[in-house]
GROMACS .gro file of C-alpha atoms in nm:
model
  373
    1MET     CA    1  -4.054 -14.183   0.328
    2GLY     CA    2  -4.148 -14.361   0.652
    3GLY     CA    3  -3.872 -14.617   0.593
    4LEU     CA    4  -3.607 -14.355   0.674
    5ALA     CA    5  -3.690 -14.365   1.044
    6ARG     CA    6  -3.356 -14.527   1.127
    7VAL     CA    7  -3.032 -14.346   1.058
    8ASP     CA    8  -2.772 -14.559   0.880
    9PRO     CA    9  -2.424 -14.499   1.026
   10GLU     CA   10  -2.268 -14.642   0.711
   11PHE     CA   11  -2.449 -14.377   0.507
   12TRP     CA   12  -2.243 -14.110   0.685
   13ARG     CA   13  -1.907 -14.288   0.686
   14GLY     CA   14  -1.652 -14.091   0.485
   15ARG     CA   15  -1.888 -13.801   0.404
   16ARG     CA   16  -1.756 -13.448   0.436
   17VAL     CA   17  -1.979 -13.275   0.691
   18LEU     CA   18  -1.951 -12.918   0.817
   19ILE     CA   19  -2.105 -12.839   1.156
   20THR     CA   20  -2.113 -12.475   1.260
   21GLY     CA   21  -2.149 -12.434   1.634
   22HIS     CA   22  -1.977 -12.768   1.698
   23THR     CA   23  -1.839 -12.641   2.030
   24GLY     CA   24  -2.190 -12.587   2.169
   25PHE     CA   25  -2.417 -12.836   2.342
   26LYS     CA   26  -2.615 -12.975   2.047
   27GLY     CA   27  -2.323 -12.930   1.810
   28ALA     CA   28  -2.090 -13.135   2.028
   29TRP     CA   29  -2.339 -13.423   2.048
   30LEU     CA   30  -2.390 -13.416   1.671
   31ALA     CA   31  -2.016 -13.399   1.606
   32CYS     CA   32  -1.956 -13.688   1.846
   33ILE     CA   33  -2.212 -13.907   1.668
   34LEU     CA   34  -2.079 -13.834   1.320
   35SER     CA   35  -1.712 -13.861   1.411
   36ARG     CA   36  -1.786 -14.189   1.589
   37TRP     CA   37  -1.948 -14.315   1.269
   38GLY     CA   38  -1.645 -14.226   1.059
   39ALA     CA   39  -1.768 -13.910   0.887
   40ASN     CA   40  -1.508 -13.648   0.800
   41VAL     CA   41  -1.635 -13.372   1.027
   42PHE     CA   42  -1.522 -13.012   0.996
   43GLY     CA   43  -1.626 -12.784   1.281
   44ILE     CA   44  -1.652 -12.406   1.284
   45GLY     CA   45  -1.741 -12.235   1.610
   46LEU     CA   46  -1.639 -12.010   1.896
   47ALA     CA   47  -1.424 -12.124   2.185
   48PRO     CA   48  -1.645 -12.283   2.453
   49GLU     CA   49  -1.762 -12.016   2.695
   50THR     CA   50  -1.857 -12.238   2.990
   51THR     CA   51  -1.649 -12.433   3.237
   52PRO     CA   52  -1.704 -12.723   3.223
   53SER     CA   53  -1.776 -12.760   2.852
   54LEU     CA   54  -1.900 -13.073   2.678
   55PHE     CA   55  -1.680 -13.008   2.377
   56VAL     CA   56  -1.371 -12.998   2.599
   57GLN     CA   57  -1.490 -13.298   2.801
   58LEU     CA   58  -1.520 -13.506   2.482
   59ALA     CA   59  -1.156 -13.450   2.385
   60PRO     CA   60  -0.945 -13.599   2.240
   61TRP     CA   61  -1.149 -13.593   1.920
   62SER     CA   62  -1.105 -13.812   1.613
   63ASN     CA   63  -1.235 -13.748   1.261
   64LEU     CA   64  -1.288 -13.382   1.352
   65ASP     CA   65  -1.108 -13.080   1.208
   66SER     CA   66  -1.200 -12.803   1.452
   67ARG     CA   67  -1.159 -12.434   1.371
   68LEU     CA   68  -1.234 -12.148   1.611
   69VAL     CA   69  -1.400 -11.894   1.385
   70ASP     CA   70  -1.662 -11.627   1.456
   71ILE     CA   71  -1.929 -11.646   1.185
   72ARG     CA   72  -1.957 -11.268   1.206
   73ASP     CA   73  -1.605 -11.254   1.057
   74ARG     CA   74  -1.688 -11.286   0.689
   75GLN     CA   75  -1.336 -11.337   0.557
   76ALA     CA   76  -1.227 -11.586   0.821
   77LEU     CA   77  -1.548 -11.783   0.774
   78ALA     CA   78  -1.511 -11.790   0.395
   79SER     CA   79  -1.159 -11.924   0.428
   80ALA     CA   80  -1.263 -12.198   0.672
   81VAL     CA   81  -1.561 -12.302   0.458
   82ALA     CA   82  -1.340 -12.327   0.150
   83GLU     CA   83  -1.105 -12.560   0.338
   84ALA     CA   84  -1.395 -12.772   0.461
   85ASP     CA   85  -1.542 -12.813   0.110
   86PRO     CA   86  -1.843 -12.998   0.259
   87GLU     CA   87  -2.109 -13.214   0.103
   88VAL     CA   88  -2.350 -13.153   0.394
   89VAL     CA   89  -2.376 -12.852   0.625
   90PHE     CA   90  -2.552 -12.844   0.962
   91HIS     CA   91  -2.571 -12.479   1.065
   92LEU     CA   92  -2.611 -12.459   1.443
   93ALA     CA   93  -2.386 -12.163   1.526
   94ALA     CA   94  -2.591 -11.894   1.699
   95GLN     CA   95  -2.641 -11.681   2.006
   96ALA     CA   96  -2.902 -11.916   2.151
   97LEU     CA   97  -3.015 -11.760   2.479
   98VAL     CA   98  -3.336 -11.556   2.501
   99ARG     CA   99  -3.250 -11.354   2.811
  100ARG     CA  100  -2.903 -11.273   2.678
  101SER     CA  101  -3.064 -11.145   2.359
  102TYR     CA  102  -3.232 -10.872   2.565
  103ARG     CA  103  -2.893 -10.767   2.703
  104GLU     CA  104  -2.711 -10.807   2.370
  105PRO     CA  105  -2.967 -10.749   2.092
  106VAL     CA  106  -2.719 -10.622   1.833
  107GLU     CA  107  -2.475 -10.906   1.893
  108THR     CA  108  -2.761 -11.160   1.876
  109LEU     CA  109  -2.888 -11.029   1.543
  110ALA     CA  110  -2.535 -11.005   1.405
  111SER     CA  111  -2.461 -11.369   1.491
  112ASN     CA  112  -2.793 -11.521   1.398
  113VAL     CA  113  -2.887 -11.319   1.090
  114LEU     CA  114  -2.570 -11.174   0.943
  115GLY     CA  115  -2.374 -11.482   1.045
  116THR     CA  116  -2.618 -11.695   0.846
  117VAL     CA  117  -2.576 -11.461   0.547
  118HIS     CA  118  -2.198 -11.491   0.574
  119LEU     CA  119  -2.220 -11.871   0.577
  120LEU     CA  120  -2.457 -11.891   0.281
  121ASP     CA  121  -2.239 -11.649   0.087
  122ALA     CA  122  -1.929 -11.854   0.165
  123LEU     CA  123  -2.107 -12.164   0.033
  124ARG     CA  124  -2.202 -12.010  -0.303
  125GLY     CA  125  -1.898 -12.150  -0.481
  126SER     CA  126  -1.887 -12.491  -0.313
  127ARG     CA  127  -1.831 -12.758  -0.574
  128ARG     CA  128  -1.937 -13.069  -0.382
  129LEU     CA  129  -2.210 -12.913  -0.162
  130ARG     CA  130  -2.549 -13.085  -0.178
  131VAL     CA  131  -2.738 -13.012   0.148
  132ILE     CA  132  -2.763 -12.723   0.393
  133LEU     CA  133  -2.976 -12.779   0.703
  134LEU     CA  134  -3.033 -12.456   0.893
  135ILE     CA  135  -3.115 -12.520   1.258
  136THR     CA  136  -3.349 -12.257   1.398
  137SER     CA  137  -3.591 -12.281   1.691
  138ASP     CA  138  -3.942 -12.352   1.813
  139LYS     CA  139  -3.953 -11.981   1.896
  140VAL     CA  140  -3.965 -11.861   1.533
  141TYR     CA  141  -4.346 -11.855   1.533
  142ARG     CA  142  -4.574 -11.560   1.606
  143ASN     CA  143  -4.685 -11.677   1.949
  144ILE     CA  144  -5.013 -11.534   2.077
  145ASN     CA  145  -4.987 -11.751   2.389
  146ASP     CA  146  -5.308 -11.949   2.333
  147GLY     CA  147  -5.149 -12.289   2.394
  148GLY     CA  148  -5.195 -12.428   2.044
  149ALA     CA  149  -4.928 -12.641   1.881
  150PHE     CA  150  -4.756 -12.473   1.587
  151CYS     CA  151  -4.743 -12.646   1.251
  152GLU     CA  152  -4.489 -12.545   0.989
  153ASP     CA  153  -4.715 -12.310   0.793
  154ALA     CA  154  -4.793 -12.092   1.098
  155PRO     CA  155  -4.679 -11.728   1.063
  156LEU     CA  156  -4.327 -11.644   1.171
  157GLY     CA  157  -4.274 -11.378   1.435
  158GLY     CA  158  -4.072 -11.310   1.747
  159ASP     CA  159  -4.128 -11.068   2.034
  160ASP     CA  160  -3.772 -11.088   2.165
  161PRO     CA  161  -3.442 -11.037   1.979
  162TYR     CA  162  -3.351 -11.406   1.984
  163SER     CA  163  -3.682 -11.530   1.844
  164ALA     CA  164  -3.692 -11.253   1.585
  165SER     CA  165  -3.334 -11.327   1.479
  166LYS     CA  166  -3.410 -11.694   1.413
  167ALA     CA  167  -3.724 -11.608   1.215
  168CYS     CA  168  -3.519 -11.358   1.014
  169ALA     CA  169  -3.253 -11.622   0.949
  170GLU     CA  170  -3.520 -11.846   0.795
  171ILE     CA  171  -3.646 -11.567   0.571
  172VAL     CA  172  -3.292 -11.484   0.462
  173ALA     CA  173  -3.215 -11.848   0.386
  174HIS     CA  174  -3.531 -11.884   0.177
  175ALA     CA  175  -3.450 -11.568  -0.019
  176TRP     CA  176  -3.091 -11.685  -0.073
  177SER     CA  177  -3.210 -12.013  -0.218
  178ALA     CA  178  -3.497 -11.865  -0.420
  179SER     CA  179  -3.267 -11.600  -0.568
  180GLY     CA  180  -3.044 -11.866  -0.718
  181PHE     CA  181  -2.738 -11.772  -0.514
  182LEU     CA  182  -2.657 -12.135  -0.434
  183PRO     CA  183  -2.540 -12.405  -0.678
  184SER     CA  184  -2.832 -12.572  -0.854
  185GLN     CA  185  -2.772 -12.911  -0.690
  186VAL     CA  186  -2.798 -12.772  -0.335
  187ARG     CA  187  -3.105 -12.839  -0.124
  188LEU     CA  188  -3.159 -12.599   0.166
  189ALA     CA  189  -3.400 -12.674   0.451
  190THR     CA  190  -3.469 -12.561   0.806
  191ALA     CA  191  -3.539 -12.760   1.123
  192ARG     CA  192  -3.722 -12.606   1.419
  193ALA     CA  193  -3.648 -12.799   1.735
  194GLY     CA  194  -3.810 -12.765   2.076
  195ASN     CA  195  -3.634 -12.726   2.411
  196VAL     CA  196  -3.349 -12.974   2.423
  197LEU     CA  197  -3.237 -13.162   2.735
  198GLY     CA  198  -2.945 -13.397   2.786
  199GLY     CA  199  -2.609 -13.434   2.951
  200GLY     CA  200  -2.335 -13.180   2.896
  201ASP     CA  201  -2.529 -12.857   2.878
  202PHE     CA  202  -2.382 -12.596   3.113
  203ALA     CA  203  -2.518 -12.275   2.959
  204GLU     CA  204  -2.659 -11.985   3.159
  205ASP     CA  205  -3.035 -11.940   3.198
  206ARG     CA  206  -3.126 -12.294   3.097
  207LEU     CA  207  -3.355 -12.486   3.326
  208ILE     CA  208  -3.167 -12.812   3.380
  209CYS     CA  209  -2.835 -12.629   3.394
  210ASP     CA  210  -2.975 -12.409   3.670
  211VAL     CA  211  -3.084 -12.720   3.862
  212ILE     CA  212  -2.734 -12.868   3.830
  213ARG     CA  213  -2.571 -12.547   3.952
  214ALA     CA  214  -2.812 -12.530   4.247
  215ALA     CA  215  -2.743 -12.893   4.338
  216VAL     CA  216  -2.365 -12.859   4.309
  217ASN     CA  217  -2.341 -12.527   4.493
  218GLY     CA  218  -2.609 -12.598   4.753
  219HIS     CA  219  -2.820 -12.290   4.685
  220ALA     CA  220  -3.188 -12.248   4.605
  221LEU     CA  221  -3.324 -12.282   4.253
  222THR     CA  222  -3.521 -11.978   4.140
  223LEU     CA  223  -3.812 -12.034   3.902
  224ARG     CA  224  -3.961 -11.736   3.721
  225SER     CA  225  -4.245 -11.907   3.531
  226PRO     CA  226  -4.326 -12.244   3.692
  227ALA     CA  227  -4.650 -12.287   3.494
  228ALA     CA  228  -4.488 -12.231   3.152
  229THR     CA  229  -4.487 -12.528   2.914
  230ARG     CA  230  -4.220 -12.620   2.661
  231PRO     CA  231  -4.169 -12.905   2.412
  232TRP     CA  232  -3.902 -13.087   2.612
  233GLN     CA  233  -3.703 -13.356   2.429
  234HIS     CA  234  -3.368 -13.532   2.449
  235VAL     CA  235  -3.070 -13.415   2.247
  236LEU     CA  236  -3.030 -13.760   2.089
  237ASP     CA  237  -3.384 -13.747   1.951
  238VAL     CA  238  -3.308 -13.407   1.803
  239ALA     CA  239  -2.972 -13.512   1.658
  240ARG     CA  240  -3.137 -13.817   1.501
  241ALA     CA  241  -3.395 -13.590   1.340
  242TYR     CA  242  -3.123 -13.370   1.190
  243LEU     CA  243  -2.942 -13.675   1.055
  244LEU     CA  244  -3.258 -13.826   0.910
  245TYR     CA  245  -3.350 -13.497   0.745
  246GLY     CA  246  -3.001 -13.458   0.603
  247GLN     CA  247  -3.002 -13.818   0.484
  248ALA     CA  248  -3.338 -13.768   0.311
  249LEU     CA  249  -3.231 -13.439   0.151
  250LEU     CA  250  -2.931 -13.614  -0.004
  251ASP     CA  251  -3.178 -13.826  -0.202
  252ASP     CA  252  -3.237 -13.606  -0.507
  253THR     CA  253  -3.557 -13.792  -0.590
  254ALA     CA  254  -3.722 -13.740  -0.251
  255GLU     CA  255  -4.010 -13.491  -0.227
  256LEU     CA  256  -3.955 -13.318   0.105
  257PRO     CA  257  -4.088 -13.010   0.284
  258ALA     CA  258  -3.842 -12.723   0.319
  259THR     CA  259  -3.914 -12.695   0.692
  260LEU     CA  260  -3.985 -12.947   0.967
  261ASN     CA  261  -4.077 -12.916   1.334
  262ILE     CA  262  -3.879 -13.141   1.566
  263GLY     CA  263  -4.071 -13.187   1.889
  264PRO     CA  264  -4.223 -13.448   2.122
  265GLY     CA  265  -4.539 -13.614   1.997
  266GLY     CA  266  -4.862 -13.715   2.158
  267GLY     CA  267  -4.973 -13.369   2.263
  268THR     CA  268  -4.827 -13.408   2.612
  269ARG     CA  269  -4.756 -13.089   2.806
  270HIS     CA  270  -4.516 -13.057   3.097
  271THR     CA  271  -4.464 -12.738   3.291
  272VAL     CA  272  -4.138 -12.592   3.410
  273ALA     CA  273  -4.224 -12.692   3.767
  274GLN     CA  274  -4.308 -13.051   3.668
  275THR     CA  275  -3.988 -13.079   3.469
  276VAL     CA  276  -3.772 -12.944   3.750
  277LYS     CA  277  -3.928 -13.170   4.013
  278ALA     CA  278  -3.892 -13.477   3.792
  279PHE     CA  279  -3.528 -13.395   3.720
  280ILE     CA  280  -3.441 -13.330   4.087
  281THR     CA  281  -3.597 -13.666   4.180
  282ALA     CA  282  -3.408 -13.849   3.903
  283LEU     CA  283  -3.087 -13.675   4.002
  284GLY     CA  284  -3.131 -13.779   4.363
  285ALA     CA  285  -3.053 -13.426   4.477
  286ASP     CA  286  -3.190 -13.204   4.752
  287VAL     CA  287  -3.268 -12.869   4.591
  288ARG     CA  288  -3.486 -12.601   4.743
  289ILE     CA  289  -3.715 -12.423   4.494
  290GLU     CA  290  -3.807 -12.057   4.520
  291ILE     CA  291  -4.068 -11.888   4.300
  292THR     CA  292  -4.006 -11.528   4.200
  293PRO     CA  293  -4.223 -11.288   3.999
  294ALA     CA  294  -4.183 -11.295   3.621
  295SER     CA  295  -3.870 -11.113   3.511
  296GLU     CA  296  -3.839 -10.786   3.329
  297THR     CA  297  -3.761 -10.990   3.015
  298PRO     CA  298  -4.084 -11.185   2.974
  299GLU     CA  299  -4.107 -11.514   2.786
  300LYS     CA  300  -4.416 -11.682   2.645
  301GLU     CA  301  -4.604 -11.907   2.885
  302PHE     CA  302  -4.716 -12.165   2.631
  303LEU     CA  303  -4.511 -12.319   2.353
  304ALA     CA  304  -4.579 -12.643   2.167
  305LEU     CA  305  -4.490 -12.790   1.828
  306ASP     CA  306  -4.684 -13.019   1.598
  307PRO     CA  307  -4.426 -13.267   1.462
  308ALA     CA  308  -4.665 -13.467   1.242
  309ALA     CA  309  -4.493 -13.352   0.921
  310ALA     CA  310  -4.159 -13.495   1.039
  311ALA     CA  311  -4.325 -13.833   1.091
  312SER     CA  312  -4.480 -13.822   0.747
  313ALA     CA  313  -4.180 -13.684   0.557
  314ILE     CA  314  -3.880 -13.859   0.715
  315GLY     CA  315  -4.033 -14.119   0.946
  316TRP     CA  316  -3.915 -13.942   1.261
  317HIS     CA  317  -4.077 -13.940   1.602
  318SER     CA  318  -3.930 -13.912   1.950
  319HIS     CA  319  -3.783 -14.236   2.077
  320LEU     CA  320  -3.747 -14.118   2.437
  321ASP     CA  321  -4.062 -14.002   2.616
  322PHE     CA  322  -4.061 -13.733   2.882
  323SER     CA  323  -3.971 -13.960   3.174
  324GLU     CA  324  -3.694 -14.128   2.974
  325THR     CA  325  -3.560 -13.790   2.862
  326ILE     CA  326  -3.538 -13.684   3.225
  327ALA     CA  327  -3.383 -14.016   3.331
  328TRP     CA  328  -3.115 -14.017   3.058
  329SER     CA  329  -3.026 -13.653   3.127
  330ALA     CA  330  -3.003 -13.702   3.504
  331ALA     CA  331  -2.799 -14.021   3.461
  332TRP     CA  332  -2.539 -13.831   3.256
  333TYR     CA  333  -2.494 -13.551   3.510
  334ARG     CA  334  -2.503 -13.788   3.807
  335ALA     CA  335  -2.239 -14.016   3.659
  336VAL     CA  336  -2.007 -13.740   3.537
  337LEU     CA  337  -2.035 -13.490   3.823
  338ARG     CA  338  -2.087 -13.723   4.120
  339ASP     CA  339  -1.944 -14.060   4.020
  340LYS     CA  340  -1.659 -13.911   3.811
  341VAL     CA  341  -1.729 -14.127   3.507
  342GLY     CA  342  -1.553 -13.986   3.200
  343ALA     CA  343  -1.785 -13.767   2.996
  344ARG     CA  344  -1.666 -13.911   2.667
  345GLN     CA  345  -1.718 -14.268   2.785
  346LEU     CA  346  -2.070 -14.193   2.907
  347THR     CA  347  -2.167 -13.988   2.602
  348GLU     CA  348  -2.054 -14.261   2.365
  349GLU     CA  349  -2.235 -14.524   2.574
  350GLN     CA  350  -2.559 -14.325   2.555
  351ILE     CA  351  -2.514 -14.273   2.179
  352ASP     CA  352  -2.459 -14.644   2.119
  353ARG     CA  353  -2.745 -14.748   2.346
  354TYR     CA  354  -2.985 -14.499   2.188
  355PHE     CA  355  -2.920 -14.598   1.827
  356GLU     CA  356  -2.925 -14.968   1.915
  357GLU     CA  357  -3.268 -14.921   2.073
  358VAL     CA  358  -3.396 -14.724   1.772
  359ALA     CA  359  -3.278 -14.998   1.538
  360CYS     CA  360  -3.478 -15.254   1.735
  361SER     CA  361  -3.787 -15.043   1.800
  362PRO     CA  362  -4.106 -15.058   1.593
  363ASP     CA  363  -4.127 -14.806   1.307
  364LEU     CA  364  -4.425 -14.617   1.445
  365SER     CA  365  -4.598 -14.320   1.285
  366TYR     CA  366  -4.725 -14.027   1.488
  367VAL     CA  367  -5.067 -13.864   1.464
  368ALA     CA  368  -5.087 -13.532   1.649
  369ASP     CA  369  -5.367 -13.492   1.898
  370ALA     CA  370  -5.273 -13.139   2.006
  371PRO     CA  371  -5.463 -12.840   1.867
  372ARG     CA  372  -5.298 -12.724   1.546
  373ARG     CA  373  -5.227 -12.367   1.456
   0.00000   0.00000   0.00000
């Protein structure tokens, strides 16, 4: 399957694609790519909760039918899904913030677990549906904080409501498929992506977003866990992985794993402090950093993914390394916030540049050198 390393825009032209969570950060990038390629995109999501919002900045949209629907509302969701009548579903809608999940545990579980059940139930009668790709998280694993890189067969877990909710969503999805509740032609899979960077993210309690707010408002940046490591990667690498996986799953003859990790290769580790300093430098900003004790809502210090299976199964590996991820992300924010370049223009330019580079790059395979778990 290594030959699938390059996404074919023509493959997606005219396809009916449902994206839940299309108003969020990753969802807006994915919707922009697919709508730009001529797919018939149907979006289901909540109204953007941040100002600014990438989804709003990318307007006016083309090839996108957008519906504001809460996936916790079973009847409204079922009605919207029936209208979408998709061939492919990318399920990204979720409460995606760890610290918020401590404040709103019931709401987090309702969105991420019951919302997934509602979607799968709404898809039971779909006549043209062929692929469902459930987007979960690198945090679904039982993390004992030993620094090892998780492979897909590692035990699921979750010590906080968010992580537990995403692990539960995977278990629910597997049971739904194994119980025969979906049409026989439907292939359901899950993708577990690492920490995603890129232009247009303005959410609370996210590292790069906090840097941007500190730079814009002229206040200090507070770091709780400067030594923590995360599998940082660019949103375009992640979106390409989702598209490759979906493309491969549409091939009925392809033997594919039901779950793939999407994370940076090579076993490189970068701490929160290293990431922040690199981003501030690339941004050209003057931001003072303050270190505070770990918060009352602790997060794991070490987190890494082994993405070797994605390389083997669908020919995917990160195109942008850590320094390029930082540079592309900083360039977006610098151009949009400081130089007043239109967000849609810049986003489309980065999309076109990225996929042109991928098309011309060698089709490399990745061999993990990080400790496996």
